[in-house]
mmCIF file of C-alpha atoms and ligand atoms in Angstrom:
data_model
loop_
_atom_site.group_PDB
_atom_site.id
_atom_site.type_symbol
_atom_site.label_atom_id
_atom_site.label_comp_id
_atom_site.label_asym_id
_atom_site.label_seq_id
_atom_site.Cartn_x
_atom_site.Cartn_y
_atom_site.Cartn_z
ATOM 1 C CA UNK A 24 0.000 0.000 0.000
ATOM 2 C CA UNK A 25 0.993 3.503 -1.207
ATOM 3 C CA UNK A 26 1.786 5.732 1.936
ATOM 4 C CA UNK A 27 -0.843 8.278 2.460
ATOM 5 C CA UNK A 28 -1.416 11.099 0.051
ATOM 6 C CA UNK A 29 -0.392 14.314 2.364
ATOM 7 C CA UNK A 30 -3.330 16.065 0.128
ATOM 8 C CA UNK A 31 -5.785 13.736 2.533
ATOM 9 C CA UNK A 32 -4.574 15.798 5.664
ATOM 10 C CA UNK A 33 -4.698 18.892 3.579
ATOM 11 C CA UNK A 34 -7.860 18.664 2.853
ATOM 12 C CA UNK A 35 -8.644 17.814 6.808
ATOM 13 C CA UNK A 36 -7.130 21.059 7.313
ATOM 14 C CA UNK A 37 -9.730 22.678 5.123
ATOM 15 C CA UNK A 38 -12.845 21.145 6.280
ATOM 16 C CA UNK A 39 -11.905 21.966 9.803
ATOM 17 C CA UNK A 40 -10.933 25.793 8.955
ATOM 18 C CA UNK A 41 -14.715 25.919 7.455
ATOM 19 C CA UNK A 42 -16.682 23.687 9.260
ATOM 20 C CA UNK A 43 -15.175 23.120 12.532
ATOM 21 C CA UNK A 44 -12.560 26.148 14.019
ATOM 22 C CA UNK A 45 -10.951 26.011 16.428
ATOM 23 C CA UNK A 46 -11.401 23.129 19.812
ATOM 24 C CA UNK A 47 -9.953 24.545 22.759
ATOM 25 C CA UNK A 48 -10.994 21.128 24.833
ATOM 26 C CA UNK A 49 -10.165 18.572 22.376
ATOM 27 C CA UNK A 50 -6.560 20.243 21.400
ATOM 28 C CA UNK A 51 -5.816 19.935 25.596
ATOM 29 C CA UNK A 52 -7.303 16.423 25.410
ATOM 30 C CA UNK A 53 -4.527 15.492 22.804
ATOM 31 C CA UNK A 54 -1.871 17.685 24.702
ATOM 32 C CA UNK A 55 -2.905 15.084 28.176
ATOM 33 C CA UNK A 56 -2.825 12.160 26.517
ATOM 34 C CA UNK A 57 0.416 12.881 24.536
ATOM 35 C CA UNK A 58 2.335 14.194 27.653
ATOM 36 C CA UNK A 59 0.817 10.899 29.721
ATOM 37 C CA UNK A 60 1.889 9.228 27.191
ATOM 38 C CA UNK A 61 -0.903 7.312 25.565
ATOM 39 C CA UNK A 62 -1.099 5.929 21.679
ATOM 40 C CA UNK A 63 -2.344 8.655 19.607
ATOM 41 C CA UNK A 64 -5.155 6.736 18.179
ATOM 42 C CA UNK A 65 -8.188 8.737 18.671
ATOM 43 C CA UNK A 66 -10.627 9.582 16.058
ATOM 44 C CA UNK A 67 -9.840 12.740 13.936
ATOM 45 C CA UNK A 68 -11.481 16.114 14.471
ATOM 46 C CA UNK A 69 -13.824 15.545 11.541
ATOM 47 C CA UNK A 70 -14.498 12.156 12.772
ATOM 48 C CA UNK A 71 -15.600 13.490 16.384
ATOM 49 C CA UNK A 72 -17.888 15.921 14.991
ATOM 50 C CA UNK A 73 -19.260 13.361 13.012
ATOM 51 C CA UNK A 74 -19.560 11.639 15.876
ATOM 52 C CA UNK A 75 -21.454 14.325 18.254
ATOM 53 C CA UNK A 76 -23.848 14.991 14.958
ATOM 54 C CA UNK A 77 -24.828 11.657 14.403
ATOM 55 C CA UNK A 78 -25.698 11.137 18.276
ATOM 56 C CA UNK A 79 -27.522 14.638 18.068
ATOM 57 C CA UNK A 80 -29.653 13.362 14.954
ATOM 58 C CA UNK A 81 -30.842 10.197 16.583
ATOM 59 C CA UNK A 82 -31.807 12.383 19.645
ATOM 60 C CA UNK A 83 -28.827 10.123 21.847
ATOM 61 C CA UNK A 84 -29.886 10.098 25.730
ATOM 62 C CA UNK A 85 -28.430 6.816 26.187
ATOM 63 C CA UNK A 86 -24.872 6.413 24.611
ATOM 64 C CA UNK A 87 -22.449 3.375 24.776
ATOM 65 C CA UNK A 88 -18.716 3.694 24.244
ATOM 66 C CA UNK A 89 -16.217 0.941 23.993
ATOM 67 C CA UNK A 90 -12.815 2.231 23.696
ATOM 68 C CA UNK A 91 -12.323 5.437 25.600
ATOM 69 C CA UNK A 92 -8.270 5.878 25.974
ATOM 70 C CA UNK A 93 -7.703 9.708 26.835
ATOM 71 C CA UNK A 94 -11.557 10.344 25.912
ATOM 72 C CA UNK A 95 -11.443 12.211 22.871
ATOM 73 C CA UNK A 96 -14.296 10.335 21.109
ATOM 74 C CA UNK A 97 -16.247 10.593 24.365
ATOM 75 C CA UNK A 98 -16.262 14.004 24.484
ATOM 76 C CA UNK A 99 -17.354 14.446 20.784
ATOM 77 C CA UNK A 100 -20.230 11.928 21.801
ATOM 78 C CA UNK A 101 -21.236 13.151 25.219
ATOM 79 C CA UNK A 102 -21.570 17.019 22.891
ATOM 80 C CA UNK A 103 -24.061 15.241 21.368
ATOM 81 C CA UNK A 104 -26.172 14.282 24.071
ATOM 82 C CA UNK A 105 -29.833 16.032 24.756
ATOM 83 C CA UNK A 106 -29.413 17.999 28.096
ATOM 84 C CA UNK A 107 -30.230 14.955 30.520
ATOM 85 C CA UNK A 108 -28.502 12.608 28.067
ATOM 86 C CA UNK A 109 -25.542 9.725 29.471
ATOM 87 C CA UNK A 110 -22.693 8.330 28.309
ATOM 88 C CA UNK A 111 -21.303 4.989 29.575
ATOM 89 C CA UNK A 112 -17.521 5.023 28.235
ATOM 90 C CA UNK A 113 -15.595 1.089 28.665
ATOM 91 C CA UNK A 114 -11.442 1.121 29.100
ATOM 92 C CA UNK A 115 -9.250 -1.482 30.000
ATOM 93 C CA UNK A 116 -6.240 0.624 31.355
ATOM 94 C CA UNK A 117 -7.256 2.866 34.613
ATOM 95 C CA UNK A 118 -4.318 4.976 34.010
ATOM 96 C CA UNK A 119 -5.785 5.887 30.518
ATOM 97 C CA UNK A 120 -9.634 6.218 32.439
ATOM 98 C CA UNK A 121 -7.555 8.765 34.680
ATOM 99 C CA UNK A 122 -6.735 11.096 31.585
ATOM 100 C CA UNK A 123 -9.887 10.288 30.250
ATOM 101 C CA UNK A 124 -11.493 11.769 33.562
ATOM 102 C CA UNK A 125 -9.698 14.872 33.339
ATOM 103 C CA UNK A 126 -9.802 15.443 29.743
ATOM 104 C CA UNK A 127 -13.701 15.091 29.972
ATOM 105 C CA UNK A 128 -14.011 17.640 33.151
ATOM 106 C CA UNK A 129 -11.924 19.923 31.354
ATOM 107 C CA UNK A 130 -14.038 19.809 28.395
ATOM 108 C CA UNK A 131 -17.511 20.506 31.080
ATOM 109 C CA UNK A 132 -18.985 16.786 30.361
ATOM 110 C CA UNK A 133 -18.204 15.577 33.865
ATOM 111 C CA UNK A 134 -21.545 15.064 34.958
ATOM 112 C CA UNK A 135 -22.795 13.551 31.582
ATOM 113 C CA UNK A 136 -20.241 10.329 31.400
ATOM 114 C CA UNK A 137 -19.215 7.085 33.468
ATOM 115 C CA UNK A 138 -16.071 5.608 33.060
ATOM 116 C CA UNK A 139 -15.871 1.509 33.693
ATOM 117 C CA UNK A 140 -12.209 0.137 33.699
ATOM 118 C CA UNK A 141 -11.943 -3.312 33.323
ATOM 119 C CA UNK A 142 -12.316 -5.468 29.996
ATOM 120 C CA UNK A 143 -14.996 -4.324 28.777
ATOM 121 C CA UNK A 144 -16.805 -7.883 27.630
ATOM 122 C CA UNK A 145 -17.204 -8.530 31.585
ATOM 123 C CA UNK A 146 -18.255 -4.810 31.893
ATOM 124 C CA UNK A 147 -20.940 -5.403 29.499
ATOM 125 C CA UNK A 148 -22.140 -8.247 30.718
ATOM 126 C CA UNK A 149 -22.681 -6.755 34.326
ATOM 127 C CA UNK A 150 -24.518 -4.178 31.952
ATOM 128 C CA UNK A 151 -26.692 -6.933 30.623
ATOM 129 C CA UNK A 152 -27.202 -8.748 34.308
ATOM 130 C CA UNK A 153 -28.061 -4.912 35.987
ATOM 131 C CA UNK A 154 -30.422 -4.204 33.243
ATOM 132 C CA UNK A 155 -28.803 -1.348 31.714
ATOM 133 C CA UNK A 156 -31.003 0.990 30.192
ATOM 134 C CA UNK A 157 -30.664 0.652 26.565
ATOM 135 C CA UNK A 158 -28.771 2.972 24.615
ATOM 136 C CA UNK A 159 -29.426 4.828 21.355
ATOM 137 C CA UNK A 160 -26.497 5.074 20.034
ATOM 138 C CA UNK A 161 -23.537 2.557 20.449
ATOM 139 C CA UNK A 162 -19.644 3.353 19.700
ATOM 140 C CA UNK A 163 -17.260 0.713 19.593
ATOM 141 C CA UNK A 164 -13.235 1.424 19.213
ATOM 142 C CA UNK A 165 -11.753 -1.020 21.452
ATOM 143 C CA UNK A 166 -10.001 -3.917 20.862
ATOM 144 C CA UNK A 167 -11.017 -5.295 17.034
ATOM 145 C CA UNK A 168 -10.606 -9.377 18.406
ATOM 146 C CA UNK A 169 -13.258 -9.053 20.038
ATOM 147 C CA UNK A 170 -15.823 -6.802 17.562
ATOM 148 C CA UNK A 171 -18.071 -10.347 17.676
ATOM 149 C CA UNK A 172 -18.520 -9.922 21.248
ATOM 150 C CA UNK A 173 -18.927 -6.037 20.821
ATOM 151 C CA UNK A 174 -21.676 -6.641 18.386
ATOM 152 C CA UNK A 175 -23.581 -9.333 20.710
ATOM 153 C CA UNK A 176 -23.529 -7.035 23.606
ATOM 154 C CA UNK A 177 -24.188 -4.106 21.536
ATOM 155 C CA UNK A 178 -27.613 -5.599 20.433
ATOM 156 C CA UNK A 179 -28.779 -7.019 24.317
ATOM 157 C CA UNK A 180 -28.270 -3.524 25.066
ATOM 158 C CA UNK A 181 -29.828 -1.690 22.124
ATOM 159 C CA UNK A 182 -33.624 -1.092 21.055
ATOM 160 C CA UNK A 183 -35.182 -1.324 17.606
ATOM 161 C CA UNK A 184 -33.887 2.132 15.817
ATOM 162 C CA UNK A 185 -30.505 2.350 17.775
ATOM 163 C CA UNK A 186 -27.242 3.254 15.807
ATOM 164 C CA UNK A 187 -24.408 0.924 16.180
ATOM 165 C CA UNK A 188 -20.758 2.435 14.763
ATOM 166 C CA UNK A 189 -17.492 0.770 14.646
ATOM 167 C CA UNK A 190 -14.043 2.213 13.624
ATOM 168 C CA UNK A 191 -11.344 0.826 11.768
ATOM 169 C CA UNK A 192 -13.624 -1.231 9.563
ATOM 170 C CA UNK A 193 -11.332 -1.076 6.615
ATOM 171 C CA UNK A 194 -7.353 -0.911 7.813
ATOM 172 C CA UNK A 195 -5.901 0.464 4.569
ATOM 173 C CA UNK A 196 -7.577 -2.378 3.089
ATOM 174 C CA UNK A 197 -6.060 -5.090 4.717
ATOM 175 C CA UNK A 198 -10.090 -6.008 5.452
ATOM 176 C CA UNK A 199 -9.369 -8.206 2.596
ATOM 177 C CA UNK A 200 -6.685 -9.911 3.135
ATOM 178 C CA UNK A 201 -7.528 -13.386 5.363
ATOM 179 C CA UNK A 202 -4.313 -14.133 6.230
ATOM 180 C CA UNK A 203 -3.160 -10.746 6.537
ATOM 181 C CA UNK A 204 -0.502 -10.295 9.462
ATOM 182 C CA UNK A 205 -2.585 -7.622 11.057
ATOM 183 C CA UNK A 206 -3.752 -9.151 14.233
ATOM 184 C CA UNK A 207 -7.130 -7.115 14.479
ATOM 185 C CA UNK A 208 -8.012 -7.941 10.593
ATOM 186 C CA UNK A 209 -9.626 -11.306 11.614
ATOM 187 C CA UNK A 210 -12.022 -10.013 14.228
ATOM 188 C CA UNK A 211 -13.159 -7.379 11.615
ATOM 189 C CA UNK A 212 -13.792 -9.602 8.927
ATOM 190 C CA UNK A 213 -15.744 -12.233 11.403
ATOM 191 C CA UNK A 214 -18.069 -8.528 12.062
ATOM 192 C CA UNK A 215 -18.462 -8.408 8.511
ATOM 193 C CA UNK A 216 -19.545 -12.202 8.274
ATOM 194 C CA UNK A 217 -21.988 -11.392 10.982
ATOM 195 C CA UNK A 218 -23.726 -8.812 9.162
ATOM 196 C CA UNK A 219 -24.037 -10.528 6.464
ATOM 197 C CA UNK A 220 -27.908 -11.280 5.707
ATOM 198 C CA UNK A 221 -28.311 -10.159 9.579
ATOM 199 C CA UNK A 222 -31.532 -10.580 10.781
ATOM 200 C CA UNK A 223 -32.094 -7.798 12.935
ATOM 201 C CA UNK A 224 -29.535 -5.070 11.518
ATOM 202 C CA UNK A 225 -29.435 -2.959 8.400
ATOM 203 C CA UNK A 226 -25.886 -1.792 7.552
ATOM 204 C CA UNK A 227 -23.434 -0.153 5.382
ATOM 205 C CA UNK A 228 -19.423 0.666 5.687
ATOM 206 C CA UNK A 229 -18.072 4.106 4.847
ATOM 207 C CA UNK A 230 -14.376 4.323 4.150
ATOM 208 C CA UNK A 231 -12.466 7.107 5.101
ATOM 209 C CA UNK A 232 -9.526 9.077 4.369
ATOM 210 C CA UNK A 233 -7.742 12.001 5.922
ATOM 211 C CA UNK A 234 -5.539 12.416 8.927
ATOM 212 C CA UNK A 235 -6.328 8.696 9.870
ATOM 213 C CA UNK A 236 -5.007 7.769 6.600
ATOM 214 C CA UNK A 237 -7.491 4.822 4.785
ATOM 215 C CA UNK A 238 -9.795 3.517 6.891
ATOM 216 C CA UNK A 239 -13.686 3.054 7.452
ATOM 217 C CA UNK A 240 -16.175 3.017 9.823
ATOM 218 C CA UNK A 241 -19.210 0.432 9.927
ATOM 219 C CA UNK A 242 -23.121 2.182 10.303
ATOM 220 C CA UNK A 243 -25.695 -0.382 11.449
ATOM 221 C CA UNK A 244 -28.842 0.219 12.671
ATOM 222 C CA UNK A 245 -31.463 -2.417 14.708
ATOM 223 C CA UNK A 246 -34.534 -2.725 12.449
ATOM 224 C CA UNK A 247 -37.959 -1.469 13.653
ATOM 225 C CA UNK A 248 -40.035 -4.750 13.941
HETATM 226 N N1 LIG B 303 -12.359 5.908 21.159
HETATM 227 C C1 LIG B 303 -11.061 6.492 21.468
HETATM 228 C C2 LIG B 303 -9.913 5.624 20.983
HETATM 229 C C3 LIG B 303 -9.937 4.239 21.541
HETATM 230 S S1 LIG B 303 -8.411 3.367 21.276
HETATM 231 C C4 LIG B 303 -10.984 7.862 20.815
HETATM 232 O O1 LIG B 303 -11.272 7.944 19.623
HETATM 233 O O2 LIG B 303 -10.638 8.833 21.487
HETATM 234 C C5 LIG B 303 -8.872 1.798 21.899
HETATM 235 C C6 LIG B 303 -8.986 1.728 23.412
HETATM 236 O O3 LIG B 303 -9.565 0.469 23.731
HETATM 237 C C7 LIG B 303 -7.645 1.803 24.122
HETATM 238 O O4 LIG B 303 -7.674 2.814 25.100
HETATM 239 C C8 LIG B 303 -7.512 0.434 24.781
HETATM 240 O O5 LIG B 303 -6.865 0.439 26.055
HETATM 241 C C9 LIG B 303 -8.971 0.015 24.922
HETATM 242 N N2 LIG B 303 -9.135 -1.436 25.025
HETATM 243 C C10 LIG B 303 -8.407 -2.396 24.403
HETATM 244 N N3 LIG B 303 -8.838 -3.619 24.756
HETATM 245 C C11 LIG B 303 -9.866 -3.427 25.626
HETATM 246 C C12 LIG B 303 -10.721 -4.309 26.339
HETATM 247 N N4 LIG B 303 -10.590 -5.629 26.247
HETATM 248 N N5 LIG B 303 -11.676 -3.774 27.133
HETATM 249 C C13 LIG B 303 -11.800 -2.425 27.236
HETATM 250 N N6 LIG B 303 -11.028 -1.547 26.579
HETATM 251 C C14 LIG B 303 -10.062 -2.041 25.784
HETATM 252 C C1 LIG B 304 -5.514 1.657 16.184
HETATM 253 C C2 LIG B 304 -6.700 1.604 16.895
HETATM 254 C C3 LIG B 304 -7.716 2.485 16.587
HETATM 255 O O1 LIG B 304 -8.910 2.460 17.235
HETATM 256 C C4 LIG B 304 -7.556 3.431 15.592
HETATM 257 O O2 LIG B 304 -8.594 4.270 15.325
HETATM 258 C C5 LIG B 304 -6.361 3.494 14.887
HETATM 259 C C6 LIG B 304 -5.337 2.599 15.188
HETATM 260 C C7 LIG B 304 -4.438 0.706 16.522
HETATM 261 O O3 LIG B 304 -4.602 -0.028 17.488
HETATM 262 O O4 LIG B 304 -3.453 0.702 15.809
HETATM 263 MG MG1 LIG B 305 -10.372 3.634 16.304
#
């Protein structure tokens, strides 16, 4: 694959100049989590304000994330939210949850998101057990092995209408490769094999290019009855 075309970042540049301006919260997000030292693997600007429209549009009270690391994505989301609106944010690492914590109360979204550490399959599954109100809108980033799972739980927890979106649904195309040497390919491509002819779940993928080079998120939403 052909390294990324610096014209893709360029033209990031652009959209944000016009549609976006400048982010005062999510710039000192990316300042924490690069000084604590955490992967810089967070969705792009355009991507989180994709994000926070998308849960505005389907009227998001309830919100799932899986995947929070320094909470970038989770404050795009938790923007999103109508005034009483949650979101319930999953992360392995508590030092990454700490960031997350801060970066959020910087950003004035403290009130409006839980952070569970632990992995997040068990978290959801307490979710399931508690009875978890179910959420509108469902965001997973986490670890792509276990995107099966993710979709499972996603769908215990979601009601007909909800919006399920998953990131990294194309990896510069290795998606197509079976044997490709990218450890999270296979537990994309078993996603894919899920939705296929899914009963319950319309759904489409959207790839993407720009500062997160090639790449593609997954849209599916549970059918009415
Ligand atoms: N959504 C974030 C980026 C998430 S990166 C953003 O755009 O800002 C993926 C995150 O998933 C990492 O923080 C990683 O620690 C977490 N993760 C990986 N495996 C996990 C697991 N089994 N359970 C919960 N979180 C996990
Ligand atoms: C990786 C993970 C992500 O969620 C992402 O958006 C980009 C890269 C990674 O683990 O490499
Ligand atoms: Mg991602």
């Amino acid at each position: 694959m052909q390294s990324a075309d610096p014209r893709w970042s360029d033209v990031d540049g652009y959209i944000v100049e016009h549609l976006i301006g400048e982010d005062p919260a999510l710039d000192a997000c990316l300042a924490a989590n690069a000084a604590a030292g955490l992967p810089p693997i967070d969705v792009s600007i355009t991507q989180g304000r994709m994000l926070e429209l998308l849960a505005r549009a389907n009227k998001a009270e309830n919100i799932l994330e899986i995947g929070t690391l320094g909470g970038y994505s989770a404050i795009c989301l938790a923007r999103g939210l109508g005034d009483s609106g949650k979101l319930v944010t999953l992360e392995l690492e508590s030092g990454y949850a700490a960031v997350a914590r801060k970066n959020i109360e910087n950003a004035g979204l403290g009130d409006k998101v839980d952070i569970f550490v632990g992995e997040a399959v068990a978290t959801l599954r307490g979710l399931v057990e508690q009875g978890q109100t179910l959420f509108d809108l469902v965001f997973v980033d986490a670890d792509k092995q276990n995107y099966a799972a993710y979709l499972d739980y996603a769908l215990k927890l979601s009601r007909p209408g909800t919006m399920l979106i998953f990131d990294n649904v194309v990896r510069e195309g290795r998606v197509l490769d079976p044997s490709s040497d990218d450890p999270k390919v296979p537990g994309t491509r078993k996603l894919y094999e899920m939705l296929k002819n899914h009963p319950q779940l319309d759904a489409t993928a959207i790839q993407t290019v720009g500062a997160k080079k090639w790449d593609g998120f997954l849209i599916a939403v549970v059918r009415e009855e």
